[in-house]
mmCIF file with all atom_site columns, C-alpha atoms in Angstrom:
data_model
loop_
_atom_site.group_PDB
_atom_site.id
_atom_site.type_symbol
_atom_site.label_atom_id
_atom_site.label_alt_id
_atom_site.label_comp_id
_atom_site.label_asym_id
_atom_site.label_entity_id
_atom_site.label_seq_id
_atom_site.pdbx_PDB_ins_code
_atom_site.Cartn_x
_atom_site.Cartn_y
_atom_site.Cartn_z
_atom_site.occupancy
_atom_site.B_iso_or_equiv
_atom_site.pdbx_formal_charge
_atom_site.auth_seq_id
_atom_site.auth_comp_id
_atom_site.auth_asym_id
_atom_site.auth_atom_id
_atom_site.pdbx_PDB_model_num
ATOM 1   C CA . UNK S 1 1   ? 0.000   0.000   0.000   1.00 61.00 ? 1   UNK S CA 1
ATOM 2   C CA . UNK S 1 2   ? 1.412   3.467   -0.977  1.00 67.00 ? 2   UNK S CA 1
ATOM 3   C CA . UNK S 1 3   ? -0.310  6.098   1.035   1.00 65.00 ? 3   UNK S CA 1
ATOM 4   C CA . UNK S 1 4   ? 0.732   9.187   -0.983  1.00 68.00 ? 4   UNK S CA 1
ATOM 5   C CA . UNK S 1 5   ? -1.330  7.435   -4.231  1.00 67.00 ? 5   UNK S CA 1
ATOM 6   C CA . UNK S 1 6   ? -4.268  7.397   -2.767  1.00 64.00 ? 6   UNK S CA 1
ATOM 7   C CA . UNK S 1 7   ? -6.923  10.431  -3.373  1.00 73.00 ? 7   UNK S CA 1
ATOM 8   C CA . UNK S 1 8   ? -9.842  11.008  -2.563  1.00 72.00 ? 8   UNK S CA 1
ATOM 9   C CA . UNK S 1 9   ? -12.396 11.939  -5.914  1.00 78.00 ? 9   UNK S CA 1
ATOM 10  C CA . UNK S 1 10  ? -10.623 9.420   -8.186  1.00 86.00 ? 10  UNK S CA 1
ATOM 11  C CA . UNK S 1 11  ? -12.359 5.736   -9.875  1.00 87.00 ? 11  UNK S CA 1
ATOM 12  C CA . UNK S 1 12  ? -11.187 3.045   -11.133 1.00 86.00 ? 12  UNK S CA 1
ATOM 13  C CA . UNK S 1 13  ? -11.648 2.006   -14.775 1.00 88.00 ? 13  UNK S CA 1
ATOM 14  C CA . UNK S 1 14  ? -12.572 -1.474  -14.611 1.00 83.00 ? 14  UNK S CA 1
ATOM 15  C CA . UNK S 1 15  ? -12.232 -1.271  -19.269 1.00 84.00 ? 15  UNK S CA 1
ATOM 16  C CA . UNK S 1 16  ? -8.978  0.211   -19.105 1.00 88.00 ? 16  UNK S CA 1
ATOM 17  C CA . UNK S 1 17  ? -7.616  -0.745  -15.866 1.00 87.00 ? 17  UNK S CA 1
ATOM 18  C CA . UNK S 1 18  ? -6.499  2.769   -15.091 1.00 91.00 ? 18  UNK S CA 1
ATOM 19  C CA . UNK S 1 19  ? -6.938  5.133   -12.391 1.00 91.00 ? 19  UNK S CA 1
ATOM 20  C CA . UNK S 1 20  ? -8.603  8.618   -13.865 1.00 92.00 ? 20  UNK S CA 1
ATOM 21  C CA . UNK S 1 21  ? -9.668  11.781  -11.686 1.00 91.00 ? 21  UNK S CA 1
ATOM 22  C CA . UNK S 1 22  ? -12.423 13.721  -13.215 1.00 90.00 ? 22  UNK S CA 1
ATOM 23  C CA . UNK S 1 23  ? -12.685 17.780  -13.239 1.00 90.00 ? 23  UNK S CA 1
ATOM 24  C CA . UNK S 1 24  ? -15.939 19.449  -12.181 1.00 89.00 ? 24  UNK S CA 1
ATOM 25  C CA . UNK S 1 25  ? -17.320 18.533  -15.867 1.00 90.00 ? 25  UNK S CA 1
ATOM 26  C CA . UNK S 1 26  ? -16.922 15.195  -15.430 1.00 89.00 ? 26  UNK S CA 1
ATOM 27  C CA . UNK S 1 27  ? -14.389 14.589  -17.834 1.00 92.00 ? 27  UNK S CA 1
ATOM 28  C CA . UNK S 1 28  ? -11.025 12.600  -17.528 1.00 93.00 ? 28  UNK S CA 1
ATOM 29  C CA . UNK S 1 29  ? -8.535  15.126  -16.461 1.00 93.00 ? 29  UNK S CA 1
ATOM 30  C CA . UNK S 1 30  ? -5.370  12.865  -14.718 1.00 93.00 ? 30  UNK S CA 1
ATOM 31  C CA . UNK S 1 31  ? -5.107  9.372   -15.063 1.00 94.00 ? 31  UNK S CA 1
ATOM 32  C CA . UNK S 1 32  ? -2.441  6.190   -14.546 1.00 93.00 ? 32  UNK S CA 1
ATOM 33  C CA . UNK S 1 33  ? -1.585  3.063   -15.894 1.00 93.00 ? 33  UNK S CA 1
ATOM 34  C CA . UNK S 1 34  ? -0.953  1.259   -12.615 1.00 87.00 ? 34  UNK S CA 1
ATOM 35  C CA . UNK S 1 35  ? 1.604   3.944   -11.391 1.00 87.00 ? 35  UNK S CA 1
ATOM 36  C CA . UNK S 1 36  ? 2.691   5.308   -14.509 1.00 92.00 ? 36  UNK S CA 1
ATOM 37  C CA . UNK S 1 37  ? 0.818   9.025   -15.209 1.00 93.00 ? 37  UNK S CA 1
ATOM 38  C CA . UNK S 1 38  ? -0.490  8.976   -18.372 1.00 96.00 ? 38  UNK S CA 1
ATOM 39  C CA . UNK S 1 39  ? 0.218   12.340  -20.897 1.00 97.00 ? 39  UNK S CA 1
ATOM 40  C CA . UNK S 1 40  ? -2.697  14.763  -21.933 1.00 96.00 ? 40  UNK S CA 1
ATOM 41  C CA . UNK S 1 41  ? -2.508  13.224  -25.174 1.00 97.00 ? 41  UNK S CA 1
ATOM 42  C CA . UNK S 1 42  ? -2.190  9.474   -24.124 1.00 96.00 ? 42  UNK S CA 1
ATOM 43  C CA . UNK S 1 43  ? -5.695  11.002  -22.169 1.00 96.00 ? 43  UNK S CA 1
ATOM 44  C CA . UNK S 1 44  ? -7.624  12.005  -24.948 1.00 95.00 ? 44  UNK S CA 1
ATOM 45  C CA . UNK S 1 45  ? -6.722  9.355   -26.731 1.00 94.00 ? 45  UNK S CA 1
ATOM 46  C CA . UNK S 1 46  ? -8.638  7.045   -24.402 1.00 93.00 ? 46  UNK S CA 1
ATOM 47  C CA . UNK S 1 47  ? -11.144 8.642   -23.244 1.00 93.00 ? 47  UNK S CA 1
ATOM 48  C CA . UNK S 1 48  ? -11.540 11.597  -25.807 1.00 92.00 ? 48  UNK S CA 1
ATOM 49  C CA . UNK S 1 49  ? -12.229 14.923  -24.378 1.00 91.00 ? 49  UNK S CA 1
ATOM 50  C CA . UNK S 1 50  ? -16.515 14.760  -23.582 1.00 90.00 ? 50  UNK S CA 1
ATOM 51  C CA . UNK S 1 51  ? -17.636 14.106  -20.453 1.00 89.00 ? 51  UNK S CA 1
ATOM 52  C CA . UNK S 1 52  ? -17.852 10.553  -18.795 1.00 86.00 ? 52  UNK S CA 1
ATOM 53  C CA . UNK S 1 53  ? -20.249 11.356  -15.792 1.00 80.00 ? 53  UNK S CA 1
ATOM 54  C CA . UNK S 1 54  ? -22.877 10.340  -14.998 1.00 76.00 ? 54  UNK S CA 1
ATOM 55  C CA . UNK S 1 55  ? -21.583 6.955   -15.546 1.00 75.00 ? 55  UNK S CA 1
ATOM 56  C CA . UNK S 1 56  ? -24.640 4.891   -16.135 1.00 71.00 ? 56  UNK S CA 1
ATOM 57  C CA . UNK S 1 57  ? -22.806 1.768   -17.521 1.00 73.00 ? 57  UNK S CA 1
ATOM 58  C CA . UNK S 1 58  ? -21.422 1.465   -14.297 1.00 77.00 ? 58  UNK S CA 1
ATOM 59  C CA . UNK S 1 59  ? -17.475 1.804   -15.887 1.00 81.00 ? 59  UNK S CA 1
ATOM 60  C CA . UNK S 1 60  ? -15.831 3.620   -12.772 1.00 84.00 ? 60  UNK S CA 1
ATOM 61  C CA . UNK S 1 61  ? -15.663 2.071   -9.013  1.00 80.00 ? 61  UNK S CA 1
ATOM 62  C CA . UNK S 1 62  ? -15.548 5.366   -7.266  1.00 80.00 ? 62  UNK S CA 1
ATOM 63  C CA . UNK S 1 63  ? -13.451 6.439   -4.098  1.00 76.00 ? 63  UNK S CA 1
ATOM 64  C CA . UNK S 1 64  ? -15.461 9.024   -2.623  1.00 72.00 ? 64  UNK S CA 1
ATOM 65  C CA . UNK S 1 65  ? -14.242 8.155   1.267   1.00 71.00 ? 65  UNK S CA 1
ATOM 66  C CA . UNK S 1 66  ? -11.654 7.358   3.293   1.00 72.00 ? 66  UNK S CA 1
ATOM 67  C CA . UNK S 1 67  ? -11.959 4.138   3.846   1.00 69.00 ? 67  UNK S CA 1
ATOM 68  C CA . UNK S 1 68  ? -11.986 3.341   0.346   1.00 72.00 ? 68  UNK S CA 1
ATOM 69  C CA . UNK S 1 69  ? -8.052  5.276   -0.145  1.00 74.00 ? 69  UNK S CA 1
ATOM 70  C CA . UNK S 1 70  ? -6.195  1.895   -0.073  1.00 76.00 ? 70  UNK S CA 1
ATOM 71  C CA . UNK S 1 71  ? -8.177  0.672   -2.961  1.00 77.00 ? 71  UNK S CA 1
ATOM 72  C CA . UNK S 1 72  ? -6.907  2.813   -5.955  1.00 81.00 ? 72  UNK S CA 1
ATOM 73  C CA . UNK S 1 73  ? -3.285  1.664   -4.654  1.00 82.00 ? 73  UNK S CA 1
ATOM 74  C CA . UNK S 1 74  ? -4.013  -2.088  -4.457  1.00 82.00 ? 74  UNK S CA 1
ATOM 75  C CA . UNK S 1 75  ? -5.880  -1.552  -8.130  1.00 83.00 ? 75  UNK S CA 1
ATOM 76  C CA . UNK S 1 76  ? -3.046  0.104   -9.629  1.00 86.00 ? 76  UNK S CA 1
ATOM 77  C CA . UNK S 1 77  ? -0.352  -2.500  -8.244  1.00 86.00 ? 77  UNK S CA 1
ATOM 78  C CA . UNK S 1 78  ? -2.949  -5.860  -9.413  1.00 83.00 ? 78  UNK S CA 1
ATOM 79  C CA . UNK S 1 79  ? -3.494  -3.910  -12.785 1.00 85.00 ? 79  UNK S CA 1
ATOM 80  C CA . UNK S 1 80  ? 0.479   -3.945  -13.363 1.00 88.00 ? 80  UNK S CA 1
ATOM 81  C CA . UNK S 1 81  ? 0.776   -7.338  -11.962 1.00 85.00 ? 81  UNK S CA 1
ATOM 82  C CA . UNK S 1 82  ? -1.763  -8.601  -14.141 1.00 81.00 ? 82  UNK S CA 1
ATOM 83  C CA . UNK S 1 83  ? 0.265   -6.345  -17.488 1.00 84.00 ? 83  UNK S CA 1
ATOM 84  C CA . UNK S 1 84  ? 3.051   -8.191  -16.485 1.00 84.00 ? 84  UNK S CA 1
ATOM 85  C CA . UNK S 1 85  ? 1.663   -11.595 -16.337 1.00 77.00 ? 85  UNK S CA 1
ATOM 86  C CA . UNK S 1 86  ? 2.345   -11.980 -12.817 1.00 76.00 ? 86  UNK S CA 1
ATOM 87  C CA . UNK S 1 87  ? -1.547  -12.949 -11.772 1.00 71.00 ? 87  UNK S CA 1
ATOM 88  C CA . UNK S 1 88  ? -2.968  -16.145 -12.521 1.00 66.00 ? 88  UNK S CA 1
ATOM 89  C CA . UNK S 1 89  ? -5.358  -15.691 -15.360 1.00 56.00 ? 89  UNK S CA 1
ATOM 90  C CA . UNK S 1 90  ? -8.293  -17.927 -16.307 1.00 54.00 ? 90  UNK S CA 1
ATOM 91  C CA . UNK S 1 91  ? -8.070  -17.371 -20.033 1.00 49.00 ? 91  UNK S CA 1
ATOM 92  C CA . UNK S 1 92  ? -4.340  -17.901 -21.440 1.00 51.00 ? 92  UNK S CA 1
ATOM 93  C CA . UNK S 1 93  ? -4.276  -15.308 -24.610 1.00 50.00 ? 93  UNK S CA 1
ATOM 94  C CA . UNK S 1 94  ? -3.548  -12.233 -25.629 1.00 45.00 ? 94  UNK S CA 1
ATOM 95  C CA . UNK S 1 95  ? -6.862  -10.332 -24.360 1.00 46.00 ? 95  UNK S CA 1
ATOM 96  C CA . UNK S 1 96  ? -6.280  -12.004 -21.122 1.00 52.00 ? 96  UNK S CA 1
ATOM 97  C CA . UNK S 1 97  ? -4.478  -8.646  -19.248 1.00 57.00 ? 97  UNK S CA 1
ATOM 98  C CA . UNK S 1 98  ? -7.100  -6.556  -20.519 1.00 60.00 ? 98  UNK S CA 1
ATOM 99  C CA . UNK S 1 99  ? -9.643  -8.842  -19.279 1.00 65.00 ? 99  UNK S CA 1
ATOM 100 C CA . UNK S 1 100 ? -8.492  -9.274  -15.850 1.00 70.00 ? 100 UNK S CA 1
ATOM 101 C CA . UNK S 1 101 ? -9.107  -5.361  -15.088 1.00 71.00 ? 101 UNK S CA 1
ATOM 102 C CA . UNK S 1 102 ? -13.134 -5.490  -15.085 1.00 76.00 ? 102 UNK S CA 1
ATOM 103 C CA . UNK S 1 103 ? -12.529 -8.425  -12.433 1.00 76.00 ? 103 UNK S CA 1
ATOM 104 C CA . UNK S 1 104 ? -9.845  -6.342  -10.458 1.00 77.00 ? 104 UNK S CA 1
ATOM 105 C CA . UNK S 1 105 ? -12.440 -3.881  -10.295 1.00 74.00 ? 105 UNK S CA 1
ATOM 106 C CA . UNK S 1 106 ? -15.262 -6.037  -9.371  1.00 76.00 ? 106 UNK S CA 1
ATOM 107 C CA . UNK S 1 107 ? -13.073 -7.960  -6.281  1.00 76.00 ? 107 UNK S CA 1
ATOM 108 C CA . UNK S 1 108 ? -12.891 -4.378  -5.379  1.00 72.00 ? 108 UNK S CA 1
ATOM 109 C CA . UNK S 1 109 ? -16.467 -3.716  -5.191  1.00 71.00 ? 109 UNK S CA 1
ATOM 110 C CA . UNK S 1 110 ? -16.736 -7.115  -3.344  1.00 74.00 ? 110 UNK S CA 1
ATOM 111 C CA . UNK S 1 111 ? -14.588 -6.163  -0.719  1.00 69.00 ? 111 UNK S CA 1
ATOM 112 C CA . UNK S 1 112 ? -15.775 -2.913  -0.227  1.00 65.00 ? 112 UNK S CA 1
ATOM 113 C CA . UNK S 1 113 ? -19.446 -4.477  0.220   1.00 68.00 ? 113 UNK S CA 1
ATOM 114 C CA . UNK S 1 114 ? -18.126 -7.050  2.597   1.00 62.00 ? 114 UNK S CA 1
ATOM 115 C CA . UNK S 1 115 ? -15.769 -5.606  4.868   1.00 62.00 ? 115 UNK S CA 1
ATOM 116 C CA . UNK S 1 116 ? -17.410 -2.088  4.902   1.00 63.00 ? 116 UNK S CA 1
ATOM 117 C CA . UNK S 1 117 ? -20.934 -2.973  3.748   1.00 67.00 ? 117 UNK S CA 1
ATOM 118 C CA . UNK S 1 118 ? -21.726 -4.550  7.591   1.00 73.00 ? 118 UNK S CA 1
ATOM 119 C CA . UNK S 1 119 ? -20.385 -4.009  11.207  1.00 74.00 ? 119 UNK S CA 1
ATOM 120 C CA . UNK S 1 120 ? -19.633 -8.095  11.246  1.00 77.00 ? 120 UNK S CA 1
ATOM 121 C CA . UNK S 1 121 ? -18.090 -8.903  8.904   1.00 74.00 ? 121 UNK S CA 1
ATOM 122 C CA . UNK S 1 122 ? -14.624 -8.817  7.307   1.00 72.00 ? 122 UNK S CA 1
ATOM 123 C CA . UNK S 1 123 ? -11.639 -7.852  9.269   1.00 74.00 ? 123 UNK S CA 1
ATOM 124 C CA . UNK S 1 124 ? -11.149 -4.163  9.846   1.00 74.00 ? 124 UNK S CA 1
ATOM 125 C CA . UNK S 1 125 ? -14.504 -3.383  11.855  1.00 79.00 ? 125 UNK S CA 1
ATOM 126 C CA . UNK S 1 126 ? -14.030 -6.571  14.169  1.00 83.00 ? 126 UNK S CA 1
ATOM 127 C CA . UNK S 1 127 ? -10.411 -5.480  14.609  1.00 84.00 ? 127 UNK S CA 1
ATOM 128 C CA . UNK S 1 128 ? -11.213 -1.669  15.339  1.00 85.00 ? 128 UNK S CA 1
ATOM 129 C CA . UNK S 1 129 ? -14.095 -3.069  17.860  1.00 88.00 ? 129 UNK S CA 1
ATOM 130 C CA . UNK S 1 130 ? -11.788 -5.269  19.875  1.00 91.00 ? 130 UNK S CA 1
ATOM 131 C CA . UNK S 1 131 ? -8.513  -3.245  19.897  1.00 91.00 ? 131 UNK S CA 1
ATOM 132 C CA . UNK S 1 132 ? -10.089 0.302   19.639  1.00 90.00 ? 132 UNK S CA 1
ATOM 133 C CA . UNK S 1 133 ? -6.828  1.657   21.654  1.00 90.00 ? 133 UNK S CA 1
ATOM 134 C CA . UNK S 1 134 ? -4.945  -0.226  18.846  1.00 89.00 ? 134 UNK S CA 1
ATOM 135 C CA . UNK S 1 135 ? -5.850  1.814   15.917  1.00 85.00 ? 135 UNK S CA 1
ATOM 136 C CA . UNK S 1 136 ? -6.958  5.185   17.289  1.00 87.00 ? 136 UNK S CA 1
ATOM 137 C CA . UNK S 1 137 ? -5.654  8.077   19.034  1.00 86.00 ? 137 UNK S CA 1
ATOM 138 C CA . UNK S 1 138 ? -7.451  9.449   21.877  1.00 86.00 ? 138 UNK S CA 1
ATOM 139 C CA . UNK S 1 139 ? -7.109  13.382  22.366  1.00 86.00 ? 139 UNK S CA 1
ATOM 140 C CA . UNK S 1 140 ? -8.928  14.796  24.667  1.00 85.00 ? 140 UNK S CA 1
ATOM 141 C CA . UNK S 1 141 ? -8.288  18.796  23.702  1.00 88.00 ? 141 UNK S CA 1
ATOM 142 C CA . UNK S 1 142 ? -11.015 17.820  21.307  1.00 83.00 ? 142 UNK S CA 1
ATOM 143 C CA . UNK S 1 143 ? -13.812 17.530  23.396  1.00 82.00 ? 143 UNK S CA 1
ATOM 144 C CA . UNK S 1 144 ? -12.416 19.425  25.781  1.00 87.00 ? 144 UNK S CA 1
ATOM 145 C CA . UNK S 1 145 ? -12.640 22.662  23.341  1.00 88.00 ? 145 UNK S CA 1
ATOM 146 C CA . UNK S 1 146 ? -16.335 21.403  22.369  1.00 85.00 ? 146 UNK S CA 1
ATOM 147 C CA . UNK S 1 147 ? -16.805 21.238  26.104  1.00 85.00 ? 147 UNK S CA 1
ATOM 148 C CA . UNK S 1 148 ? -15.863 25.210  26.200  1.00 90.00 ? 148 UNK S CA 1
ATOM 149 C CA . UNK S 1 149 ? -17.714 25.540  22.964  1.00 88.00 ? 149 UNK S CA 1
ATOM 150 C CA . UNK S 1 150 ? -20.963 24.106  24.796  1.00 86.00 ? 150 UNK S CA 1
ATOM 151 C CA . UNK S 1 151 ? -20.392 25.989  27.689  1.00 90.00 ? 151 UNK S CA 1
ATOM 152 C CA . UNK S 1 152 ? -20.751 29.302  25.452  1.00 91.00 ? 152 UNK S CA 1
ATOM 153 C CA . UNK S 1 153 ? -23.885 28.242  24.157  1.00 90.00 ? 153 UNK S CA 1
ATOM 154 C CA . UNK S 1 154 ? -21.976 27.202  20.773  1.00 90.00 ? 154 UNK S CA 1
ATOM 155 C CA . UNK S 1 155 ? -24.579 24.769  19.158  1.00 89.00 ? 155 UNK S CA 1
ATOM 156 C CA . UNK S 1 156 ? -22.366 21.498  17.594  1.00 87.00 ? 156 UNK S CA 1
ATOM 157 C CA . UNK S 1 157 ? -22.745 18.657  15.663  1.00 89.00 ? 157 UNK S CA 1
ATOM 158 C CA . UNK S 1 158 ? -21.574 15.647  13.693  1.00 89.00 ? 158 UNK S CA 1
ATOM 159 C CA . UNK S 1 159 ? -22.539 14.237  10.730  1.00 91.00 ? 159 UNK S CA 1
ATOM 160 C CA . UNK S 1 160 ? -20.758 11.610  8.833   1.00 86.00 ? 160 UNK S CA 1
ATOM 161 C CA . UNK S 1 161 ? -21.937 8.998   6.163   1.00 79.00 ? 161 UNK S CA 1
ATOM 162 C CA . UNK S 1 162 ? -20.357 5.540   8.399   1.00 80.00 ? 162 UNK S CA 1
ATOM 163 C CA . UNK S 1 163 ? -22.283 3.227   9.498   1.00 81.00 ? 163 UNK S CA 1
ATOM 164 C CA . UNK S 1 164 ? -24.274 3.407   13.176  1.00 86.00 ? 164 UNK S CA 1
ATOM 165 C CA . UNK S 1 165 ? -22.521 0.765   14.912  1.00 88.00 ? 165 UNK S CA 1
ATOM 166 C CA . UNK S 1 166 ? -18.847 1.842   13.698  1.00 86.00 ? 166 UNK S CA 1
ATOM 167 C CA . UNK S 1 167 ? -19.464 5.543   14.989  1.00 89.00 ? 167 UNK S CA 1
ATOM 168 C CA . UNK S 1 168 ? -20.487 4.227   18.164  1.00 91.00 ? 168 UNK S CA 1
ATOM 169 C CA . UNK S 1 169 ? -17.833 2.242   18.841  1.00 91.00 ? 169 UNK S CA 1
ATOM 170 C CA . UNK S 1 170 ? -15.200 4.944   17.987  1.00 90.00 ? 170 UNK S CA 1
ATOM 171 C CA . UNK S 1 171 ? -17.441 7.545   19.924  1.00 91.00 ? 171 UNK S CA 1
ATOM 172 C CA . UNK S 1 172 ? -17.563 5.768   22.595  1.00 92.00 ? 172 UNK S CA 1
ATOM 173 C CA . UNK S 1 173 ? -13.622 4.935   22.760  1.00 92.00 ? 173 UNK S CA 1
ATOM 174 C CA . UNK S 1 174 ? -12.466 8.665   22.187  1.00 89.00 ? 174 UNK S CA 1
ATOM 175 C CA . UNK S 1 175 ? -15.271 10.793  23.927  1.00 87.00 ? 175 UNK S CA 1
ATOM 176 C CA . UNK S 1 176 ? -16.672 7.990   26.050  1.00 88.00 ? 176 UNK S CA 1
ATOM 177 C CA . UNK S 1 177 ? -19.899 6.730   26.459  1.00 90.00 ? 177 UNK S CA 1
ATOM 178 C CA . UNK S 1 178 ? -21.481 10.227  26.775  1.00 89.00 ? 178 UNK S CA 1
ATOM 179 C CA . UNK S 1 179 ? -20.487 11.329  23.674  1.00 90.00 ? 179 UNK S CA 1
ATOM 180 C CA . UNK S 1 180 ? -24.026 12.210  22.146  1.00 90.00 ? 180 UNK S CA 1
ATOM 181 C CA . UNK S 1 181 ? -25.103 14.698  24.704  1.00 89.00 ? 181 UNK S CA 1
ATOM 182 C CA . UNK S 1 182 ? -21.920 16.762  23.613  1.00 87.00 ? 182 UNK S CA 1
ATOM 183 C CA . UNK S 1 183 ? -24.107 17.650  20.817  1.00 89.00 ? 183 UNK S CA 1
ATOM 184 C CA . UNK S 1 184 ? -26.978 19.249  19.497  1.00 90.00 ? 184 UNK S CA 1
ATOM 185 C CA . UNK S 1 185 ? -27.140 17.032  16.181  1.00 91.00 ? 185 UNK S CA 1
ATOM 186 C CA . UNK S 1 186 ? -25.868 13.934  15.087  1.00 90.00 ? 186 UNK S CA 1
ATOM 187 C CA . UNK S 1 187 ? -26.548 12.596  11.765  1.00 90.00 ? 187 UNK S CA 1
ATOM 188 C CA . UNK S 1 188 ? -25.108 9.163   11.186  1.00 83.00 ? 188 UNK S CA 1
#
């Protein structure tokens, strides 16, 4: 995993294999091959210069959250395993690379649905439940300043698009079990 790859905003082209970012037309305006940028021209060449979005044939697994970072890494690195040959490939020929990328793409999809789709399942939820002190940093100036915040009649709130049980159990670990009367709203 290569943590300075990953952005937020970019998909996955599951025809193509590569990794594009679109502007605020929706057209293709960065993209890789695996890790290797491709030029304006190489760009237009693929995917022209119109607009791609909405995407209705469902082309692009979109990385709209955080979670979802390490996938456009582990894409990239299976798309240039698979140009290489190094991936085991159903169908021996010459389209085989090419064909592999719509399946890279779907296994993505897959895992995002399974480990991220449920608070049971998979293995980063159950980890973060068991070992919360494991994988997150507890600092209390936080909620300390919302504390002082509150105290000045500051309203607050929190909104984020993760699932119910997965705030709770991070809520509860870093602003303890009270956490919801610290605010006036919480949308979850």
């Amino acid at each position: 995993y290569d943590p300075s790859y990953a952005a937020r905003g970019v998909a996955a082209d599951g025809i193509e294999g590569n990794v594009v970012k679109f502007n605020h037309e929706g057209k293709v305006a960065k993209a890789s091959h695996g890790k290797h940028v491709l030029s304006k021209a190489d760009i237009e060449r693929v995917y022209g210069t119109g607009p791609w979005l909405p995407d209705p044939e469902r082309r692009f697994v979109m990385v709209c959250s955080y979670f979802e970072l390490p996938l456009m890494s582990i894409f990239a690195r299976l798309v240039e395993a698979a140009d290489q040959g190094a991936l085991p490939l159903a169908v021996p020929n010459a389209l085989s690379k090419r064909a592999m990328y719509p399946e890279i793409a779907a296994a993505l999809c897959a895992s995002l649905e399974y480990n991220f789709g449920s608070f049971d399942r998979g293995w980063y939820f159950p980890a973060i439940r068991e070992s919360p002190d494991k994988y997150l940093y507890r600092d209390d100036s936080t909620y300390d300043w919302i504390a002082v915040m509150r105290e000045e009649n500051t309203r607050s709130l929190i909104a984020t698009n993760s699932l119910h049980p997965y705030v709770n159990c991070l809520m509860d670990f870093l602003a303890g079990k009270s956490w919801r009367d610290q605010f006036d709203l919480t949308l979850v």
